[in-house]
Amino acid sequence: MSIDSTGRHRHLSGLMKALVLSATAALTAGGAQAQQPIELRIGFQKAASVLVLQRAQGTLERRLAAQNVSIKWVEFPAGPQLLEGLNVGSIDVGYVGEAPLIFAQAAGAQFVYVGNDPASPEAEAIVVPKGSAIRSVADLKGKKIALNKGSNVHYLLVKHLEKAGLKYTDVNVVFLPPADARAAFERGSVDAWAIWDPFLSAAEQQIGARILVDGKGVVNNHLFYLASRSFVEKHPGVIGSFFQDLQERSRWITANRAEAARLIAPLQGLDVAIVESSLSRYPLGVVPVSAAVAAEQQKVADAFFELKLVPTRVIVAEALPARPIVVAQTK
């Protein structure tokens, strides 16, 4: 081999080594990036029994550990506040009712619907004091009704007033979160209270509140799982594992309601009997959002827009995922 050919050989050999080293570095960097830890921030309410149990038993943490995912649980008093948290980027996933999602979408929150539990119309109601002379929704005309603004019971009231031939403006709505609403209800500062379980069961058993009407035959009261759009796009596998664990916890609660109530009660700060009553009104089992459920959700959005409760017409389909969320099925 000549000096020139030897030089060329050495030059090519050096280039090959450089390329191999460069490729190895790139692969190593890619692998390191893939192994970067992920934090899943879950917004929950104490009323959300499945999430409360999931958190207590640590099943999701164990399931996601293999994916290098840690969990941060963030508690909120109700759905509207939870969605505010999602809107400002403090949580990645959550569980709320149908109405808060309409208000959040109208405010520009970037989320997608990723699943829902079965309808639970009996898990929300309008209650009155046990000695109240109010016997029908028609009797609410001119009365003060407490409710959490933008919650599912907001829509419950709208639909019951409509059914009774009353306008929304025929009653005086007082916007209060659950704890403040109960205090006002007990003081007699309001005539009625639109509320959901477990607060509903607590009001019945602890202070003798009487159900005037619940949602049966009037509203669906769907409860939805949602996630920030960016998190779904970046980590679809994490979302799939989250829902698989929810499915398993839901089945366990359904099959072991009394035991579930005993575990959940101290975490919610309620008596076991109250929690068991609440669980009996909530069918559980997350499924992907169907076209029929999305259509019902659109009706909620349209009703709120017509009443000028939201400033713009909400198109629910715009908040559905671009691709179907794969919810793992287990035996």
mmCIF file of C-alpha atoms in Angstrom:
data_model
loop_
_atom_site.group_PDB
_atom_site.id
_atom_site.type_symbol
_atom_site.label_atom_id
_atom_site.label_comp_id
_atom_site.label_asym_id
_atom_site.label_seq_id
_atom_site.Cartn_x
_atom_site.Cartn_y
_atom_site.Cartn_z
ATOM 1 C CA MET A 1 0.000 0.000 0.000
ATOM 2 C CA SER A 2 1.425 3.420 -0.940
ATOM 3 C CA ILE A 3 1.796 6.302 1.434
ATOM 4 C CA ASP A 4 -1.167 8.023 -0.258
ATOM 5 C CA SER A 5 -3.378 4.954 -0.013
ATOM 6 C CA THR A 6 -2.341 4.420 3.582
ATOM 7 C CA GLY A 7 -3.249 7.994 4.388
ATOM 8 C CA ARG A 8 -6.605 7.666 2.679
ATOM 9 C CA HIS A 9 -7.245 4.419 4.585
ATOM 10 C CA ARG A 10 -6.468 6.096 7.879
ATOM 11 C CA HIS A 11 -8.655 9.066 6.966
ATOM 12 C CA LEU A 12 -11.628 6.833 6.066
ATOM 13 C CA SER A 13 -11.085 4.744 9.167
ATOM 14 C CA GLY A 14 -11.163 7.896 11.265
ATOM 15 C CA LEU A 15 -14.370 9.049 9.612
ATOM 16 C CA MET A 16 -16.035 5.674 10.237
ATOM 17 C CA LYS A 17 -15.038 5.755 13.886
ATOM 18 C CA ALA A 18 -16.391 9.299 14.209
ATOM 19 C CA LEU A 19 -19.688 8.281 12.600
ATOM 20 C CA VAL A 20 -20.018 5.247 14.868
ATOM 21 C CA LEU A 21 -19.251 7.339 17.939
ATOM 22 C CA SER A 22 -21.755 9.997 16.787
ATOM 23 C CA ALA A 23 -24.489 7.414 16.180
ATOM 24 C CA THR A 24 -23.800 5.751 19.527
ATOM 25 C CA ALA A 25 -24.021 9.085 21.301
ATOM 26 C CA ALA A 26 -27.305 9.846 19.561
ATOM 27 C CA LEU A 27 -28.769 6.478 20.500
ATOM 28 C CA THR A 28 -27.605 6.876 24.083
ATOM 29 C CA ALA A 29 -29.100 10.355 24.265
ATOM 30 C CA GLY A 30 -32.356 9.068 22.792
ATOM 31 C CA GLY A 31 -32.476 6.224 25.271
ATOM 32 C CA ALA A 32 -31.776 8.550 28.151
ATOM 33 C CA GLN A 33 -34.532 10.869 26.934
ATOM 34 C CA ALA A 34 -36.967 7.945 26.690
ATOM 35 C CA GLN A 35 -36.182 7.043 30.281
ATOM 36 C CA GLN A 36 -36.808 10.556 31.589
ATOM 37 C CA PRO A 37 -39.239 10.387 34.521
ATOM 38 C CA ILE A 38 -42.817 11.534 33.926
ATOM 39 C CA GLU A 39 -45.133 13.027 36.536
ATOM 40 C CA LEU A 40 -48.859 12.418 36.160
ATOM 41 C CA ARG A 41 -50.782 15.069 38.108
ATOM 42 C CA ILE A 42 -54.301 13.892 38.933
ATOM 43 C CA GLY A 43 -56.999 16.344 39.976
ATOM 44 C CA PHE A 44 -59.621 14.760 42.209
ATOM 45 C CA GLN A 45 -62.523 15.569 44.498
ATOM 46 C CA LYS A 46 -63.324 13.683 47.679
ATOM 47 C CA ALA A 47 -66.675 12.863 46.103
ATOM 48 C CA ALA A 48 -64.875 10.846 43.397
ATOM 49 C CA SER A 49 -64.874 7.487 45.167
ATOM 50 C CA VAL A 50 -62.901 5.523 42.577
ATOM 51 C CA LEU A 51 -60.043 8.026 42.548
ATOM 52 C CA VAL A 52 -60.089 8.248 46.342
ATOM 53 C CA LEU A 53 -59.794 4.459 46.601
ATOM 54 C CA GLN A 54 -57.190 4.350 43.849
ATOM 55 C CA ARG A 55 -55.108 6.866 45.723
ATOM 56 C CA ALA A 56 -55.487 5.064 49.050
ATOM 57 C CA GLN A 57 -54.562 1.634 47.693
ATOM 58 C CA GLY A 58 -51.656 2.846 45.566
ATOM 59 C CA THR A 59 -52.604 0.615 42.645
ATOM 60 C CA LEU A 60 -51.865 3.224 39.988
ATOM 61 C CA GLU A 61 -48.450 4.054 41.424
ATOM 62 C CA ARG A 62 -47.491 0.376 41.254
ATOM 63 C CA ARG A 63 -48.843 0.000 37.725
ATOM 64 C CA LEU A 64 -47.003 3.040 36.366
ATOM 65 C CA ALA A 65 -43.703 2.463 38.157
ATOM 66 C CA ALA A 66 -42.489 0.295 35.258
ATOM 67 C CA GLN A 67 -43.039 3.254 32.910
ATOM 68 C CA ASN A 68 -40.969 5.535 35.171
ATOM 69 C CA VAL A 69 -44.097 7.547 35.995
ATOM 70 C CA SER A 70 -44.746 9.126 39.385
ATOM 71 C CA ILE A 71 -48.123 10.384 40.619
ATOM 72 C CA LYS A 72 -49.084 13.684 42.200
ATOM 73 C CA TRP A 73 -52.601 13.943 43.645
ATOM 74 C CA VAL A 74 -54.186 17.404 43.764
ATOM 75 C CA GLU A 75 -57.491 17.846 45.622
ATOM 76 C CA PHE A 76 -60.227 20.306 44.598
ATOM 77 C CA PRO A 77 -63.578 21.115 46.284
ATOM 78 C CA ALA A 78 -65.603 20.667 43.065
ATOM 79 C CA GLY A 79 -65.416 20.251 39.295
ATOM 80 C CA PRO A 80 -65.263 23.914 38.242
ATOM 81 C CA GLN A 81 -62.272 24.546 40.492
ATOM 82 C CA LEU A 82 -60.585 21.389 39.205
ATOM 83 C CA LEU A 83 -60.968 22.581 35.631
ATOM 84 C CA GLU A 84 -59.478 25.937 36.548
ATOM 85 C CA GLY A 85 -56.473 23.950 37.726
ATOM 86 C CA LEU A 86 -56.252 22.158 34.400
ATOM 87 C CA ASN A 87 -56.626 25.428 32.515
ATOM 88 C CA VAL A 88 -53.610 26.957 34.285
ATOM 89 C CA GLY A 89 -51.542 23.792 33.838
ATOM 90 C CA SER A 90 -51.425 22.510 37.423
ATOM 91 C CA ILE A 91 -52.930 19.073 36.613
ATOM 92 C CA ASP A 92 -52.875 16.657 33.670
ATOM 93 C CA VAL A 93 -56.009 14.553 34.194
ATOM 94 C CA GLY A 94 -59.199 14.832 36.215
ATOM 95 C CA TYR A 95 -62.743 13.616 36.819
ATOM 96 C CA VAL A 96 -65.703 15.985 36.701
ATOM 97 C CA GLY A 97 -69.358 16.214 35.739
ATOM 98 C CA GLU A 98 -70.834 17.188 32.401
ATOM 99 C CA ALA A 99 -71.569 20.845 33.146
ATOM 100 C CA PRO A 100 -68.122 22.027 34.345
ATOM 101 C CA LEU A 101 -66.607 20.847 31.081
ATOM 102 C CA ILE A 102 -68.895 23.134 29.090
ATOM 103 C CA PHE A 103 -67.847 26.185 31.110
ATOM 104 C CA ALA A 104 -64.191 25.185 30.807
ATOM 105 C CA GLN A 105 -64.359 24.703 27.047
ATOM 106 C CA ALA A 106 -66.096 28.070 26.690
ATOM 107 C CA ALA A 107 -63.179 29.591 28.621
ATOM 108 C CA GLY A 108 -60.670 28.084 26.210
ATOM 109 C CA ALA A 109 -59.329 25.210 28.340
ATOM 110 C CA GLN A 110 -57.234 22.799 26.272
ATOM 111 C CA PHE A 111 -58.535 19.387 27.287
ATOM 112 C CA VAL A 112 -59.971 16.297 25.658
ATOM 113 C CA TYR A 113 -62.723 13.956 26.783
ATOM 114 C CA VAL A 114 -61.181 10.538 27.250
ATOM 115 C CA GLY A 115 -63.897 8.521 28.973
ATOM 116 C CA ASN A 116 -67.048 8.512 31.053
ATOM 117 C CA ASP A 117 -68.822 6.478 33.689
ATOM 118 C CA PRO A 118 -72.437 5.346 33.142
ATOM 119 C CA ALA A 119 -75.238 7.853 33.717
ATOM 120 C CA SER A 120 -76.091 8.415 37.395
ATOM 121 C CA PRO A 121 -79.272 10.555 37.478
ATOM 122 C CA GLU A 122 -80.168 9.564 41.052
ATOM 123 C CA ALA A 123 -76.807 10.771 42.403
ATOM 124 C CA GLU A 124 -77.901 14.420 42.282
ATOM 125 C CA ALA A 125 -81.021 16.152 43.518
ATOM 126 C CA ILE A 126 -82.709 19.329 44.655
ATOM 127 C CA VAL A 127 -83.359 19.067 48.381
ATOM 128 C CA VAL A 128 -85.440 21.124 50.801
ATOM 129 C CA PRO A 129 -85.555 21.189 54.614
ATOM 130 C CA LYS A 130 -87.633 18.355 56.086
ATOM 131 C CA GLY A 131 -90.295 20.771 57.338
ATOM 132 C CA SER A 132 -90.474 22.817 54.143
ATOM 133 C CA ALA A 133 -93.836 23.595 52.560
ATOM 134 C CA ILE A 134 -92.221 23.222 49.116
ATOM 135 C CA ARG A 135 -93.691 20.097 47.516
ATOM 136 C CA SER A 136 -92.980 20.555 43.810
ATOM 137 C CA VAL A 137 -90.569 22.317 41.491
ATOM 138 C CA ALA A 138 -93.349 24.796 40.698
ATOM 139 C CA ASP A 139 -93.225 25.835 44.367
ATOM 140 C CA LEU A 140 -89.633 27.020 43.849
ATOM 141 C CA LYS A 141 -90.809 30.128 42.000
ATOM 142 C CA GLY A 142 -89.350 33.168 43.733
ATOM 143 C CA LYS A 143 -87.287 30.997 46.099
ATOM 144 C CA LYS A 144 -83.551 30.969 46.787
ATOM 145 C CA ILE A 145 -81.698 27.899 45.551
ATOM 146 C CA ALA A 146 -78.059 27.257 46.404
ATOM 147 C CA LEU A 147 -75.745 25.440 44.006
ATOM 148 C CA ASN A 148 -72.152 25.309 42.866
ATOM 149 C CA LYS A 149 -71.926 27.407 39.698
ATOM 150 C CA GLY A 150 -71.078 25.403 36.602
ATOM 151 C CA SER A 151 -71.598 22.027 38.261
ATOM 152 C CA ASN A 152 -73.865 19.225 37.053
ATOM 153 C CA VAL A 153 -76.640 20.329 39.386
ATOM 154 C CA HIS A 154 -76.698 23.653 37.556
ATOM 155 C CA TYR A 155 -78.012 21.778 34.524
ATOM 156 C CA LEU A 156 -80.295 19.687 36.756
ATOM 157 C CA LEU A 157 -82.008 22.866 37.967
ATOM 158 C CA VAL A 158 -82.292 24.267 34.434
ATOM 159 C CA LYS A 159 -84.019 21.137 33.134
ATOM 160 C CA HIS A 160 -86.394 20.772 36.097
ATOM 161 C CA LEU A 161 -87.471 24.394 35.820
ATOM 162 C CA GLU A 162 -88.089 23.886 32.128
ATOM 163 C CA LYS A 163 -90.160 20.766 32.831
ATOM 164 C CA ALA A 164 -92.241 22.656 35.409
ATOM 165 C CA GLY A 165 -92.902 25.525 33.004
ATOM 166 C CA LEU A 166 -90.693 27.979 34.876
ATOM 167 C CA LYS A 167 -87.956 30.218 33.560
ATOM 168 C CA TYR A 168 -84.451 30.253 34.984
ATOM 169 C CA THR A 169 -85.111 33.843 36.024
ATOM 170 C CA ASP A 170 -88.172 32.743 38.050
ATOM 171 C CA VAL A 171 -85.880 31.556 40.857
ATOM 172 C CA ASN A 172 -83.034 33.217 42.745
ATOM 173 C CA VAL A 173 -79.884 31.160 42.265
ATOM 174 C CA VAL A 174 -77.237 31.572 44.951
ATOM 175 C CA PHE A 175 -73.806 30.333 43.868
ATOM 176 C CA LEU A 176 -72.010 28.579 46.728
ATOM 177 C CA PRO A 177 -69.545 25.657 46.952
ATOM 178 C CA PRO A 178 -70.874 22.548 48.763
ATOM 179 C CA ALA A 179 -69.654 23.349 52.286
ATOM 180 C CA ASP A 180 -70.954 26.937 52.208
ATOM 181 C CA ALA A 181 -74.189 25.844 50.546
ATOM 182 C CA ARG A 182 -74.878 23.329 53.296
ATOM 183 C CA ALA A 183 -74.252 25.957 55.961
ATOM 184 C CA ALA A 184 -76.677 28.342 54.237
ATOM 185 C CA PHE A 185 -79.217 25.523 53.868
ATOM 186 C CA GLU A 186 -79.029 24.660 57.565
ATOM 187 C CA ARG A 187 -79.349 28.324 58.588
ATOM 188 C CA GLY A 188 -82.414 28.747 56.409
ATOM 189 C CA SER A 189 -80.684 31.377 54.269
ATOM 190 C CA VAL A 190 -81.768 29.478 51.152
ATOM 191 C CA ASP A 191 -84.983 27.580 50.480
ATOM 192 C CA ALA A 192 -83.490 24.696 48.506
ATOM 193 C CA TRP A 193 -80.156 23.208 47.587
ATOM 194 C CA ALA A 194 -79.123 21.460 44.367
ATOM 195 C CA ILE A 195 -76.388 18.991 45.297
ATOM 196 C CA TRP A 196 -74.727 15.693 44.365
ATOM 197 C CA ASP A 197 -73.520 12.644 46.258
ATOM 198 C CA PRO A 198 -71.938 12.049 48.717
ATOM 199 C CA PHE A 199 -73.066 15.486 49.954
ATOM 200 C CA LEU A 200 -76.637 14.501 49.055
ATOM 201 C CA SER A 201 -76.606 11.351 51.190
ATOM 202 C CA ALA A 202 -74.932 13.274 54.013
ATOM 203 C CA ALA A 203 -77.664 15.936 53.953
ATOM 204 C CA GLU A 204 -80.374 13.276 54.016
ATOM 205 C CA GLN A 205 -78.901 11.268 56.880
ATOM 206 C CA GLN A 206 -77.403 14.020 59.013
ATOM 207 C CA ILE A 207 -79.891 16.885 58.790
ATOM 208 C CA GLY A 208 -83.000 15.211 57.397
ATOM 209 C CA ALA A 209 -82.978 17.016 54.045
ATOM 210 C CA ARG A 210 -85.845 15.870 51.824
ATOM 211 C CA ILE A 211 -85.344 15.136 48.153
ATOM 212 C CA LEU A 212 -87.719 17.254 46.128
ATOM 213 C CA VAL A 213 -86.588 15.823 42.785
ATOM 214 C CA ASP A 214 -83.543 13.953 41.542
ATOM 215 C CA GLY A 215 -82.267 13.630 38.003
ATOM 216 C CA LYS A 216 -84.136 10.483 37.011
ATOM 217 C CA GLY A 217 -85.980 10.933 33.724
ATOM 218 C CA VAL A 218 -84.672 14.489 33.307
ATOM 219 C CA VAL A 219 -80.863 14.430 33.085
ATOM 220 C CA ASN A 220 -78.178 11.806 32.603
ATOM 221 C CA ASN A 221 -75.604 13.164 35.047
ATOM 222 C CA HIS A 222 -72.627 11.683 33.259
ATOM 223 C CA LEU A 223 -69.251 11.951 34.928
ATOM 224 C CA PHE A 224 -66.245 12.336 32.664
ATOM 225 C CA TYR A 225 -62.532 11.647 32.742
ATOM 226 C CA LEU A 226 -60.512 14.270 30.922
ATOM 227 C CA ALA A 227 -56.905 15.085 30.202
ATOM 228 C CA SER A 228 -54.914 18.008 28.932
ATOM 229 C CA ARG A 229 -54.556 17.761 25.174
ATOM 230 C CA SER A 230 -50.757 17.978 25.318
ATOM 231 C CA PHE A 231 -50.461 15.149 27.866
ATOM 232 C CA VAL A 232 -52.659 12.816 25.806
ATOM 233 C CA GLU A 233 -50.563 13.487 22.696
ATOM 234 C CA LYS A 234 -47.234 12.980 24.490
ATOM 235 C CA HIS A 235 -48.099 10.056 26.771
ATOM 236 C CA PRO A 236 -50.967 7.940 25.413
ATOM 237 C CA GLY A 237 -49.592 4.834 27.133
ATOM 238 C CA VAL A 238 -49.791 6.499 30.538
ATOM 239 C CA ILE A 239 -53.420 7.439 29.879
ATOM 240 C CA GLY A 240 -54.185 3.846 28.857
ATOM 241 C CA SER A 241 -52.687 2.513 32.098
ATOM 242 C CA PHE A 242 -54.600 5.104 34.110
ATOM 243 C CA PHE A 243 -57.904 3.939 32.656
ATOM 244 C CA GLN A 244 -57.083 0.277 32.997
ATOM 245 C CA ASP A 245 -56.516 0.825 36.706
ATOM 246 C CA LEU A 246 -59.765 2.804 36.966
ATOM 247 C CA GLN A 247 -61.651 -0.064 35.360
ATOM 248 C CA GLU A 248 -60.232 -2.529 37.848
ATOM 249 C CA ARG A 249 -60.958 -0.314 40.867
ATOM 250 C CA SER A 250 -64.515 0.278 39.588
ATOM 251 C CA ARG A 251 -65.191 -3.433 39.307
ATOM 252 C CA TRP A 252 -63.766 -4.014 42.765
ATOM 253 C CA ILE A 253 -65.980 -1.339 44.333
ATOM 254 C CA THR A 254 -69.067 -2.692 42.567
ATOM 255 C CA ALA A 255 -68.365 -6.222 43.822
ATOM 256 C CA ASN A 256 -67.351 -5.121 47.327
ATOM 257 C CA ARG A 257 -69.514 -2.084 48.049
ATOM 258 C CA ALA A 258 -69.687 -2.494 51.831
ATOM 259 C CA GLU A 259 -65.948 -3.036 52.160
ATOM 260 C CA ALA A 260 -65.269 -0.162 49.756
ATOM 261 C CA ALA A 261 -67.451 2.120 51.872
ATOM 262 C CA ARG A 262 -65.450 1.202 54.976
ATOM 263 C CA LEU A 263 -62.188 2.071 53.211
ATOM 264 C CA ILE A 264 -63.422 5.286 51.578
ATOM 265 C CA ALA A 265 -65.418 6.716 54.515
ATOM 266 C CA PRO A 266 -62.466 7.937 56.631
ATOM 267 C CA LEU A 267 -60.815 9.422 53.543
ATOM 268 C CA GLN A 268 -63.947 11.414 52.719
ATOM 269 C CA GLY A 269 -64.580 12.243 56.376
ATOM 270 C CA LEU A 270 -68.048 10.667 56.261
ATOM 271 C CA ASP A 271 -69.930 7.868 58.001
ATOM 272 C CA VAL A 272 -69.774 4.459 56.339
ATOM 273 C CA ALA A 273 -73.571 4.417 55.849
ATOM 274 C CA ILE A 274 -73.408 7.719 53.960
ATOM 275 C CA VAL A 275 -70.649 6.503 51.654
ATOM 276 C CA GLU A 276 -72.446 3.209 50.978
ATOM 277 C CA SER A 277 -75.612 5.111 50.085
ATOM 278 C CA SER A 278 -73.609 7.328 47.763
ATOM 279 C CA LEU A 279 -71.913 4.376 46.073
ATOM 280 C CA SER A 280 -75.289 2.755 45.427
ATOM 281 C CA ARG A 281 -76.260 5.746 43.255
ATOM 282 C CA TYR A 282 -73.142 5.789 41.102
ATOM 283 C CA PRO A 283 -72.813 3.037 38.475
ATOM 284 C CA LEU A 284 -69.096 2.658 37.798
ATOM 285 C CA GLY A 285 -67.058 1.554 34.804
ATOM 286 C CA VAL A 286 -65.141 3.946 32.567
ATOM 287 C CA VAL A 287 -65.606 3.600 28.795
ATOM 288 C CA PRO A 288 -64.513 5.779 25.859
ATOM 289 C CA VAL A 289 -66.933 8.606 25.061
ATOM 290 C CA SER A 290 -69.458 7.403 22.466
ATOM 291 C CA ALA A 291 -71.171 9.484 19.781
ATOM 292 C CA ALA A 292 -74.435 9.236 21.745
ATOM 293 C CA VAL A 293 -72.861 10.548 24.963
ATOM 294 C CA ALA A 294 -71.137 13.355 23.037
ATOM 295 C CA ALA A 295 -74.518 14.310 21.524
ATOM 296 C CA GLU A 296 -76.085 14.499 24.988
ATOM 297 C CA GLN A 297 -73.192 16.650 26.125
ATOM 298 C CA GLN A 298 -73.850 18.993 23.217
ATOM 299 C CA LYS A 299 -77.403 19.470 24.523
ATOM 300 C CA VAL A 300 -75.965 20.665 27.838
ATOM 301 C CA ALA A 301 -73.721 23.109 26.001
ATOM 302 C CA ASP A 302 -76.591 24.454 23.910
ATOM 303 C CA ALA A 303 -78.824 24.945 26.960
ATOM 304 C CA PHE A 304 -76.164 26.965 28.773
ATOM 305 C CA PHE A 305 -75.525 29.134 25.727
ATOM 306 C CA GLU A 306 -79.223 29.868 25.261
ATOM 307 C CA LEU A 307 -79.423 30.952 28.904
ATOM 308 C CA LYS A 308 -76.309 33.108 28.404
ATOM 309 C CA LEU A 309 -74.520 31.200 31.142
ATOM 310 C CA VAL A 310 -71.562 30.781 28.774
ATOM 311 C CA PRO A 311 -70.436 33.594 26.445
ATOM 312 C CA THR A 312 -69.950 31.522 23.318
ATOM 313 C CA ARG A 313 -71.466 28.478 21.654
ATOM 314 C CA VAL A 314 -69.462 25.405 22.621
ATOM 315 C CA ILE A 315 -68.856 22.629 20.089
ATOM 316 C CA VAL A 316 -68.248 19.490 22.137
ATOM 317 C CA ALA A 317 -66.771 17.590 19.179
ATOM 318 C CA GLU A 318 -63.825 19.998 19.196
ATOM 319 C CA ALA A 319 -62.789 18.619 22.592
ATOM 320 C CA LEU A 320 -62.956 14.973 21.577
ATOM 321 C CA PRO A 321 -59.592 13.275 20.986
ATOM 322 C CA ALA A 322 -58.216 13.325 17.436
ATOM 323 C CA ARG A 323 -57.583 9.590 17.722
ATOM 324 C CA PRO A 324 -59.571 7.136 19.859
ATOM 325 C CA ILE A 325 -58.197 6.724 23.362
ATOM 326 C CA VAL A 326 -57.292 3.068 23.782
ATOM 327 C CA VAL A 327 -58.705 1.984 27.110
ATOM 328 C CA ALA A 328 -57.164 -1.330 28.068
ATOM 329 C CA GLN A 329 -59.627 -4.156 28.587
ATOM 330 C CA THR A 330 -58.957 -6.585 31.406
ATOM 331 C CA LYS A 331 -60.553 -9.891 32.313
#
